[in-house]
GROMACS .gro file of C-alpha atoms in nm:
model
  297
    1MET     CA    1   3.064   4.328  -1.997
    2THR     CA    2   3.125   4.369  -1.622
    3CYS     CA    3   2.865   4.303  -1.354
    4GLU     CA    4   2.858   4.675  -1.262
    5LEU     CA    5   2.786   4.780  -1.620
    6ALA     CA    6   2.523   4.509  -1.659
    7ASN     CA    7   2.346   4.627  -1.340
    8ARG     CA    8   2.312   4.976  -1.488
    9GLN     CA    9   2.130   4.840  -1.793
   10TYR     CA   10   1.851   4.641  -1.624
   11SER     CA   11   1.590   4.918  -1.612
   12LEU     CA   12   1.663   5.016  -1.974
   13LEU     CA   13   1.634   4.650  -2.074
   14LEU     CA   14   1.297   4.612  -1.902
   15TYR     CA   15   1.156   4.918  -2.082
   16GLY     CA   16   1.298   4.822  -2.424
   17GLU     CA   17   1.530   5.123  -2.441
   18LEU     CA   18   1.852   4.936  -2.527
   19THR     CA   19   1.979   4.890  -2.879
   20PHE     CA   20   1.977   4.539  -3.021
   21GLU     CA   21   2.354   4.504  -2.968
   22GLU     CA   22   2.336   4.634  -2.608
   23GLU     CA   23   2.051   4.398  -2.527
   24GLU     CA   24   2.249   4.104  -2.668
   25LEU     CA   25   2.551   4.193  -2.451
   26VAL     CA   26   2.339   4.213  -2.135
   27GLN     CA   27   2.165   3.882  -2.213
   28GLN     CA   28   2.499   3.712  -2.278
   29HIS     CA   29   2.630   3.838  -1.944
   30LEU     CA   30   2.318   3.719  -1.762
   31ASP     CA   31   2.351   3.376  -1.922
   32GLY     CA   32   2.694   3.335  -1.768
   33CYS     CA   33   2.657   3.511  -1.431
   34GLU     CA   34   2.431   3.361  -1.165
   35GLY     CA   35   2.471   3.658  -0.929
   36CYS     CA   36   2.355   3.903  -1.193
   37ARG     CA   37   2.061   3.679  -1.282
   38GLU     CA   38   1.948   3.696  -0.919
   39GLU     CA   39   1.995   4.074  -0.914
   40PHE     CA   40   1.801   4.110  -1.241
   41SER     CA   41   1.519   3.901  -1.094
   42ARG     CA   42   1.502   4.138  -0.795
   43VAL     CA   43   1.494   4.441  -1.027
   44LYS     CA   44   1.209   4.286  -1.230
   45THR     CA   45   1.014   4.223  -0.909
   46LEU     CA   46   1.068   4.584  -0.801
   47HIS     CA   47   0.958   4.722  -1.138
   48ARG     CA   48   0.647   4.504  -1.133
   49ALA     CA   49   0.559   4.629  -0.784
   50VAL     CA   50   0.604   4.993  -0.890
   51VAL     CA   51   0.386   4.944  -1.200
   52ASN     CA   52   0.112   4.773  -0.998
   53CYS     CA   53   0.118   5.035  -0.722
   54GLU     CA   54  -0.150   5.291  -0.786
   55ALA     CA   55  -0.211   5.566  -0.533
   56GLU     CA   56  -0.574   5.660  -0.475
   57LEU     CA   57  -0.610   6.029  -0.397
   58ASP     CA   58  -0.923   6.191  -0.261
   59GLY     CA   59  -1.059   6.444  -0.510
   60ALA     CA   60  -1.160   6.695  -0.246
   61LEU     CA   61  -0.815   6.676  -0.084
   62LEU     CA   62  -0.642   6.737  -0.417
   63ALA     CA   63  -0.860   7.038  -0.496
   64GLU     CA   64  -0.793   7.180  -0.149
   65CYS     CA   65  -0.418   7.128  -0.187
   66ARG     CA   66  -0.418   7.314  -0.516
   67ARG     CA   67  -0.613   7.602  -0.367
   68THR     CA   68  -0.372   7.615  -0.074
   69LEU     CA   69  -0.080   7.613  -0.315
   70ARG     CA   70  -0.214   7.916  -0.502
   71VAL     CA   71  -0.265   8.103  -0.175
   72THR     CA   72   0.082   8.006  -0.051
   73VAL     CA   73   0.254   8.115  -0.371
   74ALA     CA   74   0.067   8.445  -0.368
   75ALA     CA   75   0.161   8.501  -0.003
   76ILE     CA   76   0.532   8.445  -0.072
   77GLY     CA   77   0.524   8.723  -0.330
   78PRO     CA   78   0.816   8.838  -0.545
   79PRO     CA   79   1.168   8.783  -0.407
   80LYS     CA   80   1.315   9.062  -0.198
   81LYS     CA   81   1.665   9.197  -0.251
   82HIS     CA   82   1.871   9.113   0.053
   83SER     CA   83   2.176   8.925   0.166
   84TRP     CA   84   2.164   8.546   0.156
   85PHE     CA   85   2.189   8.540   0.538
   86ASP     CA   86   1.917   8.799   0.599
   87GLY     CA   87   1.604   8.652   0.749
   88LEU     CA   88   1.741   8.296   0.746
   89THR     CA   89   1.471   8.112   0.945
   90TRP     CA   90   1.294   7.777   0.938
   91GLY     CA   91   0.996   7.952   0.783
   92ALA     CA   92   1.204   8.053   0.483
   93PHE     CA   93   1.277   7.686   0.422
   94LEU     CA   94   0.934   7.548   0.509
   95LYS     CA   95   0.737   7.768   0.270
   96PRO     CA   96   0.912   7.649  -0.048
   97LEU     CA   97   0.915   7.293   0.082
   98GLY     CA   98   0.542   7.310   0.150
   99ALA     CA   99   0.480   7.448  -0.197
  100PHE     CA  100   0.694   7.174  -0.351
  101ALA     CA  101   0.500   6.907  -0.160
  102LEU     CA  102   0.170   7.048  -0.284
  103ILE     CA  103   0.296   7.059  -0.643
  104THR     CA  104   0.409   6.697  -0.614
  105LEU     CA  105   0.070   6.589  -0.479
  106GLY     CA  106  -0.106   6.774  -0.758
  107PHE     CA  107   0.117   6.614  -1.021
  108LEU     CA  108   0.058   6.262  -0.891
  109GLY     CA  109  -0.315   6.305  -0.916
  110ALA     CA  110  -0.319   6.479  -1.251
  111ARG     CA  111  -0.301   6.173  -1.475
  112LEU     CA  112  -0.651   6.136  -1.611
  113THR     CA  113  -0.840   5.898  -1.834
  114SER     CA  114  -1.035   6.083  -2.104
  115VAL     CA  115  -1.169   5.814  -2.333
  116GLY     CA  116  -1.511   5.654  -2.333
  117GLU     CA  117  -1.768   5.633  -2.059
  118PRO     CA  118  -1.879   5.272  -2.013
  119PRO     CA  119  -2.095   5.328  -1.701
  120GLN     CA  120  -2.138   4.960  -1.623
  121PHE     CA  121  -1.767   4.941  -1.535
  122SER     CA  122  -1.737   5.265  -1.342
  123GLN     CA  123  -1.633   5.226  -0.982
  124SER     CA  124  -1.578   5.589  -0.899
  125SER     CA  125  -1.631   5.932  -1.048
  126VAL     CA  126  -1.497   6.201  -0.817
  127PRO     CA  127  -1.420   6.559  -0.925
  128MET     CA  128  -1.044   6.601  -0.895
  129ALA     CA  129  -0.980   6.965  -0.981
  130SER     CA  130  -1.135   7.276  -1.127
  131ARG     CA  131  -0.975   7.537  -1.348
  132VAL     CA  132  -1.123   7.864  -1.466
  133ARG     CA  133  -1.089   7.878  -1.843
  134TYR     CA  134  -1.290   8.186  -1.937
  135VAL     CA  135  -1.442   8.486  -1.761
  136GLU     CA  136  -1.700   8.713  -1.924
  137PRO     CA  137  -1.821   9.031  -1.753
  138GLY     CA  138  -2.197   9.067  -1.736
  139ASN     CA  139  -2.415   9.372  -1.764
  140SER     CA  140  -2.460   9.647  -1.509
  141SER     CA  141  -2.644   9.412  -1.273
  142GLY     CA  142  -2.307   9.276  -1.159
  143ARG     CA  143  -2.354   8.926  -1.297
  144VAL     CA  144  -2.059   8.745  -1.453
  145GLN     CA  145  -2.022   8.427  -1.656
  146ILE     CA  146  -1.732   8.192  -1.577
  147VAL     CA  147  -1.641   7.880  -1.773
  148VAL     CA  148  -1.482   7.618  -1.547
  149GLU     CA  149  -1.298   7.309  -1.669
  150GLU     CA  150  -1.343   7.015  -1.431
  151THR     CA  151  -1.133   6.702  -1.457
  152SER     CA  152  -1.190   6.369  -1.288
  153GLN     CA  153  -1.025   6.032  -1.249
  154ARG     CA  154  -1.232   5.718  -1.292
  155THR     CA  155  -1.158   5.350  -1.244
  156PHE     CA  156  -1.282   5.077  -1.478
  157SER     CA  157  -1.255   4.701  -1.448
  158GLY     CA  158  -1.375   4.412  -1.660
  159GLU     CA  159  -1.275   4.128  -1.891
  160THR     CA  160  -1.023   4.215  -2.162
  161ALA     CA  161  -1.262   4.069  -2.421
  162SER     CA  162  -1.536   4.318  -2.329
  163GLU     CA  163  -1.591   4.603  -2.574
  164PRO     CA  164  -1.557   4.895  -2.323
  165ILE     CA  165  -1.232   4.760  -2.175
  166ARG     CA  166  -1.089   4.685  -2.520
  167ARG     CA  167  -1.176   5.039  -2.633
  168LEU     CA  168  -0.984   5.184  -2.339
  169LEU     CA  169  -0.685   4.959  -2.403
  170LEU     CA  170  -0.677   5.065  -2.768
  171ALA     CA  171  -0.681   5.429  -2.661
  172ALA     CA  172  -0.399   5.366  -2.412
  173ALA     CA  173  -0.198   5.194  -2.686
  174ARG     CA  174  -0.194   5.525  -2.875
  175ASP     CA  175  -0.109   5.749  -2.577
  176SER     CA  176   0.180   5.948  -2.721
  177SER     CA  177   0.294   6.076  -2.381
  178ASP     CA  178   0.363   5.745  -2.203
  179ALA     CA  179   0.571   5.470  -2.365
  180GLY     CA  180   0.537   5.248  -2.057
  181LEU     CA  181   0.159   5.266  -2.080
  182ARG     CA  182   0.174   5.172  -2.448
  183VAL     CA  183   0.398   4.872  -2.373
  184GLU     CA  184   0.161   4.742  -2.102
  185SER     CA  185  -0.142   4.794  -2.328
  186MET     CA  186   0.025   4.610  -2.616
  187ASP     CA  187   0.111   4.325  -2.382
  188ILE     CA  188  -0.257   4.283  -2.290
  189LEU     CA  189  -0.396   4.343  -2.640
  190ARG     CA  190  -0.179   4.079  -2.806
  191ALA     CA  191  -0.399   3.810  -2.650
  192SER     CA  192  -0.687   3.953  -2.859
  193ALA     CA  193  -0.492   3.986  -3.185
  194GLY     CA  194  -0.756   3.774  -3.360
  195SER     CA  195  -0.980   4.079  -3.361
  196ALA     CA  196  -0.945   4.286  -3.678
  197GLU     CA  197  -0.960   4.608  -3.475
  198VAL     CA  198  -0.683   4.495  -3.240
  199ARG     CA  199  -0.472   4.367  -3.531
  200ARG     CA  200  -0.496   4.706  -3.702
  201ALA     CA  201  -0.389   4.877  -3.378
  202LEU     CA  202  -0.088   4.645  -3.352
  203ILE     CA  203   0.005   4.716  -3.715
  204PHE     CA  204  -0.027   5.091  -3.656
  205ALA     CA  205   0.202   5.069  -3.350
  206LEU     CA  206   0.451   4.857  -3.545
  207GLN     CA  207   0.471   5.114  -3.823
  208HIS     CA  208   0.449   5.440  -3.628
  209ASP     CA  209   0.538   5.405  -3.258
  210PRO     CA  210   0.870   5.581  -3.178
  211ASN     CA  211   0.956   5.336  -2.898
  212ALA     CA  212   1.129   5.014  -3.006
  213GLY     CA  213   0.994   4.826  -2.703
  214VAL     CA  214   0.637   4.903  -2.810
  215ARG     CA  215   0.710   4.794  -3.168
  216LEU     CA  216   0.856   4.465  -3.045
  217LYS     CA  217   0.542   4.403  -2.836
  218ALA     CA  218   0.330   4.474  -3.143
  219LEU     CA  219   0.537   4.225  -3.344
  220ASP     CA  220   0.486   3.965  -3.073
  221GLY     CA  221   0.110   4.021  -3.093
  222LEU     CA  222   0.112   3.975  -3.472
  223LYS     CA  223   0.277   3.630  -3.468
  224ASP     CA  224  -0.048   3.440  -3.517
  225SER     CA  225  -0.161   3.668  -3.801
  226SER     CA  226   0.169   3.676  -3.991
  227GLY     CA  227  -0.007   3.512  -4.288
  228ASP     CA  228  -0.261   3.793  -4.318
  229PRO     CA  229  -0.192   4.004  -4.633
  230GLU     CA  230  -0.225   4.336  -4.450
  231THR     CA  231   0.010   4.216  -4.177
  232ARG     CA  232   0.267   4.087  -4.426
  233HIS     CA  233   0.260   4.416  -4.616
  234ALA     CA  234   0.330   4.604  -4.291
  235LEU     CA  235   0.609   4.360  -4.196
  236ALA     CA  236   0.777   4.411  -4.534
  237GLN     CA  237   0.766   4.789  -4.493
  238VAL     CA  238   0.905   4.769  -4.139
  239LEU     CA  239   1.179   4.529  -4.249
  240LEU     CA  240   1.313   4.789  -4.493
  241ALA     CA  241   1.249   5.104  -4.289
  242ASP     CA  242   1.273   5.035  -3.913
  243ASP     CA  243   1.591   5.166  -3.749
  244ASN     CA  244   1.602   4.898  -3.476
  245PRO     CA  245   1.791   4.574  -3.561
  246GLY     CA  246   1.583   4.374  -3.313
  247VAL     CA  247   1.261   4.479  -3.487
  248ARG     CA  248   1.406   4.395  -3.830
  249THR     CA  249   1.526   4.054  -3.708
  250GLN     CA  250   1.187   3.961  -3.566
  251ALA     CA  251   1.015   4.086  -3.883
  252ILE     CA  252   1.233   3.845  -4.086
  253ASP     CA  253   1.127   3.557  -3.860
  254LEU     CA  254   0.757   3.634  -3.909
  255LEU     CA  255   0.782   3.690  -4.284
  256THR     CA  256   0.972   3.365  -4.345
  257GLN     CA  257   0.726   3.150  -4.151
  258LYS     CA  258   0.541   3.133  -4.481
  259LYS     CA  259   0.771   3.081  -4.780
  260GLU     CA  260   0.654   3.314  -5.055
  261ALA     CA  261   0.831   3.408  -5.377
  262ALA     CA  262   0.713   3.766  -5.326
  263MET     CA  263   0.932   3.790  -5.016
  264VAL     CA  264   1.252   3.713  -5.207
  265GLY     CA  265   1.271   4.063  -5.355
  266VAL     CA  266   1.215   4.223  -5.014
  267LEU     CA  267   1.490   4.015  -4.854
  268GLN     CA  268   1.730   4.084  -5.143
  269GLU     CA  269   1.663   4.456  -5.107
  270LEU     CA  270   1.734   4.429  -4.735
  271MET     CA  271   2.065   4.251  -4.808
  272ARG     CA  272   2.162   4.538  -5.038
  273LYS     CA  273   2.116   4.808  -4.772
  274GLU     CA  274   2.154   4.627  -4.436
  275ASP     CA  275   2.466   4.718  -4.233
  276ASN     CA  276   2.397   4.506  -3.923
  277SER     CA  277   2.589   4.178  -3.947
  278TYR     CA  278   2.338   3.974  -3.743
  279VAL     CA  279   2.040   4.092  -3.950
  280ARG     CA  280   2.233   4.023  -4.271
  281LEU     CA  281   2.308   3.671  -4.147
  282LYS     CA  282   1.938   3.608  -4.071
  283CYS     CA  283   1.838   3.746  -4.410
  284GLN     CA  284   2.100   3.541  -4.594
  285LYS     CA  285   1.989   3.223  -4.416
  286ALA     CA  286   1.624   3.290  -4.509
  287LEU     CA  287   1.715   3.341  -4.875
  288HIS     CA  288   1.916   3.019  -4.883
  289GLU     CA  289   1.623   2.827  -4.734
  290MET     CA  290   1.408   2.966  -5.015
  291ASN     CA  291   1.672   2.862  -5.274
  292ALA     CA  292   1.716   3.225  -5.374
  293SER     CA  293   2.025   3.434  -5.444
  294VAL     CA  294   2.133   3.699  -5.196
  295GLU     CA  295   2.199   3.934  -5.486
  296THR     CA  296   1.945   4.123  -5.697
  297PHE     CA  297   1.961   4.096  -6.076
   0.00000   0.00000   0.00000
């Protein structure tokens, strides 16, 4: 692998989006190239800074921007039929640019937290935006009933061991729209894997999360509970069903920490269907250590 190709993979590596083979190639290149190790360190620092940077937007400003956007879009009206050069002025450029800027501002402030309300941790609760959801005409008196949906962004802080914070982290770990958020939540939750509730969340992510990076984080969090029957059952299922070789390899490591005769059949079944040479090698080694055949009879 060349340095240029390796540089293109760093972001994918950090977010767990590379295949097991691709990740191995990048790691091998980094092991032998000091310049690329320094570049990768800079990329990690940049990613960490981006993740930790959180813009704080004023709720009133956001609502005003959205109102202005609606007015601006309405004022532009439908496109007129004319030559491309007709009416070419700065205003023609500035209106769409202004609308784009307002849309961008609205998008940045639209990510909301909708789980739980532990008031003791609340630092702010500011209305962010309003949206009319339903309008019902009244009687002849001229009254009308309008249902408005209001959304808000709130900030919570506290110890990870506290119940309200843990509840929010568990909710974030199941956010289907943001793999990066799930990875970060898993990384924090794994320190509390001794809790039955957290362990079940890690098992659920291991079995159902579509992102391999999240599943690997869940596996990492389950290391200390690999002897738990529920955990071992989930590891056996993942070993035979997960499509990521890195996940299967790590599942073998956790399952073979405790030598059990019941695992022999699972490993033999994996040998029968596994097409990845590295995973087969790990599986074969585990079976030999357990004095078991690699074949099923």
